[in-house]
Amino acid sequence: MAPIPGSGLAKGLAVTLRTMTRKTVTEQYPDAQPELPPRTRGVIGLFEENCTVCMLCARECPDWCIYIDSHKETVPPAAPGGRERSRNVLDRFAIDFSLCMYCGICIEVCPFDALFWSPEFEYAETDIRELTHERDKLREWMWTVPAPPALDPGAEEPKELVAARKTAEKLAATQQAEQAEQAEQAGRAGQSGQAEQAGSGERAPQAEQTQPGEGNA
């Protein structure tokens, strides 16, 4: 069936009329900040203390916008006679946000929780070179990272907490057993001391009784 001539124009005018009768909703940005979803991807923050320079984030980044430099240092042995160890020390950690596609792969693959999403998005620059944030600036973004959401009451307890609780319970049980054993040993020692004192007290009168008999003989 062929469409009626002018039906498309009539539908368009109907949409226009419906829109004209509605109240306009305009967010007065930047005077009023928008309400962002809790998982907004704005900028990436770096928690430098957790970074071990494993290079996973730089290798997995599809845009190659993460730059990492490091060097190795020798750590002296913790105990006498131990072996020296070497560790990686972070020299540079930078992200070029002019290349970043905000995929979040670097945050997902980081095994030590060194990278986090921040909802901050107001970091536009007039010079594109200023969009390369070095580690000092990435550290400042950590102050804007929101706290993690609360766990679901019905969810399973994390494995780390379960393992830590089991370890603490084993240590507490071991300490209680050691304390009980020490108390038992102390009780045995006290009983043996009392027995020795009682035996020495019984032998002294016998000696005193035999002495007069010997003198009479």
PDB file of C-alpha atoms in Angstrom:
ATOM      1  CA  MET A   1       0.000   0.000   0.000  1.00  0.00           C
ATOM      2  CA  ALA A   2       1.479   3.304  -1.039  1.00  0.00           C
ATOM      3  CA  PRO A   3       1.938   5.888   1.725  1.00  0.00           C
ATOM      4  CA  ILE A   4      -0.435   8.820   1.797  1.00  0.00           C
ATOM      5  CA  PRO A   5       1.231  11.916   0.349  1.00  0.00           C
ATOM      6  CA  GLY A   6       2.277  14.282   3.113  1.00  0.00           C
ATOM      7  CA  SER A   7       2.032  11.706   5.926  1.00  0.00           C
ATOM      8  CA  GLY A   8       5.706  12.095   6.822  1.00  0.00           C
ATOM      9  CA  LEU A   9       5.329  15.854   7.058  1.00  0.00           C
ATOM     10  CA  ALA A  10       2.285  15.444   9.272  1.00  0.00           C
ATOM     11  CA  LYS A  11       4.181  13.084  11.638  1.00  0.00           C
ATOM     12  CA  GLY A  12       7.059  15.537  11.849  1.00  0.00           C
ATOM     13  CA  LEU A  13       4.741  18.437  12.648  1.00  0.00           C
ATOM     14  CA  ALA A  14       3.029  16.308  15.326  1.00  0.00           C
ATOM     15  CA  VAL A  15       6.362  15.626  17.002  1.00  0.00           C
ATOM     16  CA  THR A  16       7.168  19.356  16.848  1.00  0.00           C
ATOM     17  CA  LEU A  17       3.845  20.293  18.411  1.00  0.00           C
ATOM     18  CA  ARG A  18       4.273  17.766  21.235  1.00  0.00           C
ATOM     19  CA  THR A  19       7.756  19.080  21.949  1.00  0.00           C
ATOM     20  CA  MET A  20       6.617  22.695  21.970  1.00  0.00           C
ATOM     21  CA  THR A  21       4.103  21.986  24.729  1.00  0.00           C
ATOM     22  CA  ARG A  22       6.692  20.408  27.064  1.00  0.00           C
ATOM     23  CA  LYS A  23       8.810  22.279  29.572  1.00  0.00           C
ATOM     24  CA  THR A  24      12.428  22.706  28.561  1.00  0.00           C
ATOM     25  CA  VAL A  25      14.963  21.086  30.877  1.00  0.00           C
ATOM     26  CA  THR A  26      18.390  22.708  30.721  1.00  0.00           C
ATOM     27  CA  GLU A  27      21.292  22.037  33.070  1.00  0.00           C
ATOM     28  CA  GLN A  28      23.046  25.281  33.851  1.00  0.00           C
ATOM     29  CA  TYR A  29      26.583  23.959  33.468  1.00  0.00           C
ATOM     30  CA  PRO A  30      29.149  25.011  34.723  1.00  0.00           C
ATOM     31  CA  ASP A  31      27.184  26.878  37.405  1.00  0.00           C
ATOM     32  CA  ALA A  32      25.393  23.637  38.303  1.00  0.00           C
ATOM     33  CA  GLN A  33      27.440  20.463  38.226  1.00  0.00           C
ATOM     34  CA  PRO A  34      25.779  17.458  36.565  1.00  0.00           C
ATOM     35  CA  GLU A  35      24.860  14.389  38.575  1.00  0.00           C
ATOM     36  CA  LEU A  36      27.194  11.744  37.195  1.00  0.00           C
ATOM     37  CA  PRO A  37      26.616   7.980  37.448  1.00  0.00           C
ATOM     38  CA  PRO A  38      28.730   6.267  40.122  1.00  0.00           C
ATOM     39  CA  ARG A  39      30.832   4.416  37.520  1.00  0.00           C
ATOM     40  CA  THR A  40      31.640   7.434  35.375  1.00  0.00           C
ATOM     41  CA  ARG A  41      34.920   7.208  33.472  1.00  0.00           C
ATOM     42  CA  GLY A  42      36.455  10.648  33.735  1.00  0.00           C
ATOM     43  CA  VAL A  43      40.191  10.445  34.389  1.00  0.00           C
ATOM     44  CA  ILE A  44      42.579   7.793  35.724  1.00  0.00           C
ATOM     45  CA  GLY A  45      44.274   8.180  39.094  1.00  0.00           C
ATOM     46  CA  LEU A  46      47.527   6.489  40.106  1.00  0.00           C
ATOM     47  CA  PHE A  47      48.195   5.068  43.574  1.00  0.00           C
ATOM     48  CA  GLU A  48      51.963   4.975  43.213  1.00  0.00           C
ATOM     49  CA  GLU A  49      52.653   2.936  46.355  1.00  0.00           C
ATOM     50  CA  ASN A  50      50.908  -0.098  44.841  1.00  0.00           C
ATOM     51  CA  CYS A  51      52.723   0.033  41.499  1.00  0.00           C
ATOM     52  CA  THR A  52      55.356  -2.690  41.063  1.00  0.00           C
ATOM     53  CA  VAL A  53      56.318  -1.690  37.499  1.00  0.00           C
ATOM     54  CA  CYS A  54      54.984  -4.980  36.130  1.00  0.00           C
ATOM     55  CA  MET A  55      54.193  -3.179  32.819  1.00  0.00           C
ATOM     56  CA  LEU A  56      50.901  -5.033  32.350  1.00  0.00           C
ATOM     57  CA  CYS A  57      48.923  -1.828  31.884  1.00  0.00           C
ATOM     58  CA  ALA A  58      51.328  -0.481  29.257  1.00  0.00           C
ATOM     59  CA  ARG A  59      51.428  -3.790  27.360  1.00  0.00           C
ATOM     60  CA  GLU A  60      47.648  -4.261  27.330  1.00  0.00           C
ATOM     61  CA  CYS A  61      46.811  -0.657  26.390  1.00  0.00           C
ATOM     62  CA  PRO A  62      45.396  -0.740  22.821  1.00  0.00           C
ATOM     63  CA  ASP A  63      46.430   2.889  22.207  1.00  0.00           C
ATOM     64  CA  TRP A  64      49.936   2.684  23.715  1.00  0.00           C
ATOM     65  CA  CYS A  65      49.265   5.857  25.669  1.00  0.00           C
ATOM     66  CA  ILE A  66      50.932   4.759  28.939  1.00  0.00           C
ATOM     67  CA  TYR A  67      54.611   5.563  29.399  1.00  0.00           C
ATOM     68  CA  ILE A  68      56.576   3.873  32.194  1.00  0.00           C
ATOM     69  CA  ASP A  69      60.277   4.193  33.068  1.00  0.00           C
ATOM     70  CA  SER A  70      62.004   2.427  35.959  1.00  0.00           C
ATOM     71  CA  HIS A  71      65.338   1.205  37.252  1.00  0.00           C
ATOM     72  CA  LYS A  72      66.462  -1.614  39.516  1.00  0.00           C
ATOM     73  CA  GLU A  73      67.887  -1.243  42.990  1.00  0.00           C
ATOM     74  CA  THR A  74      69.561  -3.823  45.208  1.00  0.00           C
ATOM     75  CA  VAL A  75      67.844  -4.466  48.521  1.00  0.00           C
ATOM     76  CA  PRO A  76      70.115  -5.649  51.359  1.00  0.00           C
ATOM     77  CA  PRO A  77      69.212  -8.935  53.056  1.00  0.00           C
ATOM     78  CA  ALA A  78      66.609  -8.735  55.803  1.00  0.00           C
ATOM     79  CA  ALA A  79      68.551 -11.113  58.061  1.00  0.00           C
ATOM     80  CA  PRO A  80      72.272 -11.801  58.445  1.00  0.00           C
ATOM     81  CA  GLY A  81      73.432 -14.376  55.935  1.00  0.00           C
ATOM     82  CA  GLY A  82      70.468 -13.771  53.628  1.00  0.00           C
ATOM     83  CA  ARG A  83      70.532 -13.049  49.926  1.00  0.00           C
ATOM     84  CA  GLU A  84      70.344  -9.614  48.369  1.00  0.00           C
ATOM     85  CA  ARG A  85      67.321  -8.915  46.229  1.00  0.00           C
ATOM     86  CA  SER A  86      66.613  -6.501  43.413  1.00  0.00           C
ATOM     87  CA  ARG A  87      63.426  -4.486  43.021  1.00  0.00           C
ATOM     88  CA  ASN A  88      61.997  -2.173  40.386  1.00  0.00           C
ATOM     89  CA  VAL A  89      61.771   1.516  41.278  1.00  0.00           C
ATOM     90  CA  LEU A  90      59.312   3.690  39.367  1.00  0.00           C
ATOM     91  CA  ASP A  91      60.877   6.698  37.640  1.00  0.00           C
ATOM     92  CA  ARG A  92      58.057   7.820  35.362  1.00  0.00           C
ATOM     93  CA  PHE A  93      54.395   6.951  34.938  1.00  0.00           C
ATOM     94  CA  ALA A  94      52.442   9.057  32.455  1.00  0.00           C
ATOM     95  CA  ILE A  95      49.172   8.718  30.554  1.00  0.00           C
ATOM     96  CA  ASP A  96      48.471  10.638  27.356  1.00  0.00           C
ATOM     97  CA  PHE A  97      44.751  11.395  27.545  1.00  0.00           C
ATOM     98  CA  SER A  98      44.784  12.821  24.033  1.00  0.00           C
ATOM     99  CA  LEU A  99      45.245   9.207  22.866  1.00  0.00           C
ATOM    100  CA  CYS A 100      43.347   7.401  25.617  1.00  0.00           C
ATOM    101  CA  MET A 101      40.060   5.820  24.507  1.00  0.00           C
ATOM    102  CA  TYR A 102      38.846   5.296  28.117  1.00  0.00           C
ATOM    103  CA  CYS A 103      38.412   1.562  27.650  1.00  0.00           C
ATOM    104  CA  GLY A 104      39.542   0.819  31.215  1.00  0.00           C
ATOM    105  CA  ILE A 105      41.688  -2.178  30.252  1.00  0.00           C
ATOM    106  CA  CYS A 106      44.673  -0.813  32.183  1.00  0.00           C
ATOM    107  CA  ILE A 107      42.603  -0.614  35.364  1.00  0.00           C
ATOM    108  CA  GLU A 108      41.191  -4.104  34.908  1.00  0.00           C
ATOM    109  CA  VAL A 109      44.530  -5.832  34.276  1.00  0.00           C
ATOM    110  CA  CYS A 110      46.426  -4.112  37.104  1.00  0.00           C
ATOM    111  CA  PRO A 111      47.004  -6.931  39.638  1.00  0.00           C
ATOM    112  CA  PHE A 112      47.957  -4.611  42.512  1.00  0.00           C
ATOM    113  CA  ASP A 113      45.162  -1.985  42.426  1.00  0.00           C
ATOM    114  CA  ALA A 114      47.371   0.916  41.407  1.00  0.00           C
ATOM    115  CA  LEU A 115      44.973   2.512  38.879  1.00  0.00           C
ATOM    116  CA  PHE A 116      41.469   3.828  39.603  1.00  0.00           C
ATOM    117  CA  TRP A 117      38.706   5.646  37.763  1.00  0.00           C
ATOM    118  CA  SER A 118      37.862   9.170  38.863  1.00  0.00           C
ATOM    119  CA  PRO A 119      34.633  10.895  37.730  1.00  0.00           C
ATOM    120  CA  GLU A 120      36.477  14.196  37.165  1.00  0.00           C
ATOM    121  CA  PHE A 121      36.231  15.306  33.545  1.00  0.00           C
ATOM    122  CA  GLU A 122      37.156  18.997  33.676  1.00  0.00           C
ATOM    123  CA  TYR A 123      40.756  18.796  32.531  1.00  0.00           C
ATOM    124  CA  ALA A 124      40.564  20.241  29.022  1.00  0.00           C
ATOM    125  CA  GLU A 125      43.690  22.052  27.822  1.00  0.00           C
ATOM    126  CA  THR A 126      44.452  24.547  25.079  1.00  0.00           C
ATOM    127  CA  ASP A 127      47.752  22.778  24.411  1.00  0.00           C
ATOM    128  CA  ILE A 128      47.500  19.087  23.522  1.00  0.00           C
ATOM    129  CA  ARG A 129      50.842  18.403  25.190  1.00  0.00           C
ATOM    130  CA  GLU A 130      49.311  19.292  28.554  1.00  0.00           C
ATOM    131  CA  LEU A 131      47.007  16.267  28.257  1.00  0.00           C
ATOM    132  CA  THR A 132      49.942  13.994  29.083  1.00  0.00           C
ATOM    133  CA  HIS A 133      49.592  13.665  32.847  1.00  0.00           C
ATOM    134  CA  GLU A 134      52.731  12.672  34.722  1.00  0.00           C
ATOM    135  CA  ARG A 135      52.671  10.610  37.913  1.00  0.00           C
ATOM    136  CA  ASP A 136      52.445  13.646  40.212  1.00  0.00           C
ATOM    137  CA  LYS A 137      49.264  14.810  38.501  1.00  0.00           C
ATOM    138  CA  LEU A 138      47.911  11.284  38.302  1.00  0.00           C
ATOM    139  CA  ARG A 139      48.463  11.020  42.069  1.00  0.00           C
ATOM    140  CA  GLU A 140      46.420  14.183  42.624  1.00  0.00           C
ATOM    141  CA  TRP A 141      43.455  12.579  40.851  1.00  0.00           C
ATOM    142  CA  MET A 142      43.384   9.907  43.562  1.00  0.00           C
ATOM    143  CA  TRP A 143      41.808  12.451  45.915  1.00  0.00           C
ATOM    144  CA  THR A 144      38.756  12.532  43.623  1.00  0.00           C
ATOM    145  CA  VAL A 145      38.280   8.758  43.396  1.00  0.00           C
ATOM    146  CA  PRO A 146      34.988   7.839  45.112  1.00  0.00           C
ATOM    147  CA  ALA A 147      34.870   5.236  47.843  1.00  0.00           C
ATOM    148  CA  PRO A 148      33.942   1.711  46.705  1.00  0.00           C
ATOM    149  CA  PRO A 149      30.272   0.774  47.074  1.00  0.00           C
ATOM    150  CA  ALA A 150      29.171  -1.233  50.057  1.00  0.00           C
ATOM    151  CA  LEU A 151      29.102  -5.002  49.668  1.00  0.00           C
ATOM    152  CA  ASP A 152      25.831  -6.794  49.191  1.00  0.00           C
ATOM    153  CA  PRO A 153      24.791  -8.291  52.552  1.00  0.00           C
ATOM    154  CA  GLY A 154      23.904 -11.540  50.811  1.00  0.00           C
ATOM    155  CA  ALA A 155      27.173 -11.782  48.877  1.00  0.00           C
ATOM    156  CA  GLU A 156      29.892 -14.265  49.705  1.00  0.00           C
ATOM    157  CA  GLU A 157      32.736 -13.060  51.862  1.00  0.00           C
ATOM    158  CA  PRO A 158      35.936 -12.286  49.949  1.00  0.00           C
ATOM    159  CA  LYS A 159      38.466 -15.099  49.872  1.00  0.00           C
ATOM    160  CA  GLU A 160      41.157 -12.841  51.311  1.00  0.00           C
ATOM    161  CA  LEU A 161      39.086 -12.177  54.438  1.00  0.00           C
ATOM    162  CA  VAL A 162      38.249 -15.870  54.812  1.00  0.00           C
ATOM    163  CA  ALA A 163      41.927 -16.847  54.562  1.00  0.00           C
ATOM    164  CA  ALA A 164      42.943 -14.094  56.996  1.00  0.00           C
ATOM    165  CA  ARG A 165      40.281 -15.168  59.493  1.00  0.00           C
ATOM    166  CA  LYS A 166      41.352 -18.816  59.308  1.00  0.00           C
ATOM    167  CA  THR A 167      44.969 -17.831  59.867  1.00  0.00           C
ATOM    168  CA  ALA A 168      44.021 -15.663  62.854  1.00  0.00           C
ATOM    169  CA  GLU A 169      41.925 -18.478  64.328  1.00  0.00           C
ATOM    170  CA  LYS A 170      44.806 -20.950  63.947  1.00  0.00           C
ATOM    171  CA  LEU A 171      47.206 -18.540  65.637  1.00  0.00           C
ATOM    172  CA  ALA A 172      44.754 -17.930  68.471  1.00  0.00           C
ATOM    173  CA  ALA A 173      44.236 -21.671  68.931  1.00  0.00           C
ATOM    174  CA  THR A 174      48.002 -22.259  68.957  1.00  0.00           C
ATOM    175  CA  GLN A 175      48.527 -19.524  71.539  1.00  0.00           C
ATOM    176  CA  GLN A 176      45.755 -20.902  73.745  1.00  0.00           C
ATOM    177  CA  ALA A 177      47.258 -24.390  73.537  1.00  0.00           C
ATOM    178  CA  GLU A 178      50.704 -23.042  74.453  1.00  0.00           C
ATOM    179  CA  GLN A 179      49.278 -21.096  77.388  1.00  0.00           C
ATOM    180  CA  ALA A 180      47.367 -24.158  78.602  1.00  0.00           C
ATOM    181  CA  GLU A 181      50.516 -26.288  78.321  1.00  0.00           C
ATOM    182  CA  GLN A 182      52.555 -23.712  80.239  1.00  0.00           C
ATOM    183  CA  ALA A 183      49.885 -23.538  82.952  1.00  0.00           C
ATOM    184  CA  GLU A 184      49.823 -27.338  83.175  1.00  0.00           C
ATOM    185  CA  GLN A 185      53.618 -27.485  83.461  1.00  0.00           C
ATOM    186  CA  ALA A 186      53.553 -24.800  86.147  1.00  0.00           C
ATOM    187  CA  GLY A 187      50.904 -26.765  88.041  1.00  0.00           C
ATOM    188  CA  ARG A 188      52.974 -29.936  87.827  1.00  0.00           C
ATOM    189  CA  ALA A 189      56.058 -28.085  89.024  1.00  0.00           C
ATOM    190  CA  GLY A 190      54.113 -26.691  91.973  1.00  0.00           C
ATOM    191  CA  GLN A 191      52.772 -30.107  92.906  1.00  0.00           C
ATOM    192  CA  SER A 192      56.245 -31.682  92.733  1.00  0.00           C
ATOM    193  CA  GLY A 193      57.646 -28.871  94.901  1.00  0.00           C
ATOM    194  CA  GLN A 194      54.956 -29.395  97.485  1.00  0.00           C
ATOM    195  CA  ALA A 195      55.625 -33.146  97.480  1.00  0.00           C
ATOM    196  CA  GLU A 196      59.357 -32.582  98.017  1.00  0.00           C
ATOM    197  CA  GLN A 197      58.673 -30.215 100.893  1.00  0.00           C
ATOM    198  CA  ALA A 198      56.283 -32.712 102.477  1.00  0.00           C
ATOM    199  CA  GLY A 199      58.838 -35.565 102.108  1.00  0.00           C
ATOM    200  CA  SER A 200      61.630 -33.549 103.693  1.00  0.00           C
ATOM    201  CA  GLY A 201      59.344 -32.639 106.574  1.00  0.00           C
ATOM    202  CA  GLU A 202      58.524 -36.313 107.212  1.00  0.00           C
ATOM    203  CA  ARG A 203      62.189 -37.432 107.186  1.00  0.00           C
ATOM    204  CA  ALA A 204      63.378 -34.817 109.726  1.00  0.00           C
ATOM    205  CA  PRO A 205      61.407 -36.157 112.739  1.00  0.00           C
ATOM    206  CA  GLN A 206      62.557 -39.723 112.033  1.00  0.00           C
ATOM    207  CA  ALA A 207      66.163 -38.579 112.228  1.00  0.00           C
ATOM    208  CA  GLU A 208      65.481 -36.821 115.514  1.00  0.00           C
ATOM    209  CA  GLN A 209      63.905 -39.988 116.950  1.00  0.00           C
ATOM    210  CA  THR A 210      66.831 -42.252 116.062  1.00  0.00           C
ATOM    211  CA  GLN A 211      69.454 -40.013 117.642  1.00  0.00           C
ATOM    212  CA  PRO A 212      68.379 -40.607 121.308  1.00  0.00           C
ATOM    213  CA  GLY A 213      68.238 -44.363 120.710  1.00  0.00           C
ATOM    214  CA  GLU A 214      71.775 -44.411 119.440  1.00  0.00           C
ATOM    215  CA  GLY A 215      73.011 -42.404 122.447  1.00  0.00           C
ATOM    216  CA  ASN A 216      71.371 -44.846 124.928  1.00  0.00           C
ATOM    217  CA  ALA A 217      73.006 -47.786 123.231  1.00  0.00           C
TER     218      ALA A 217
END
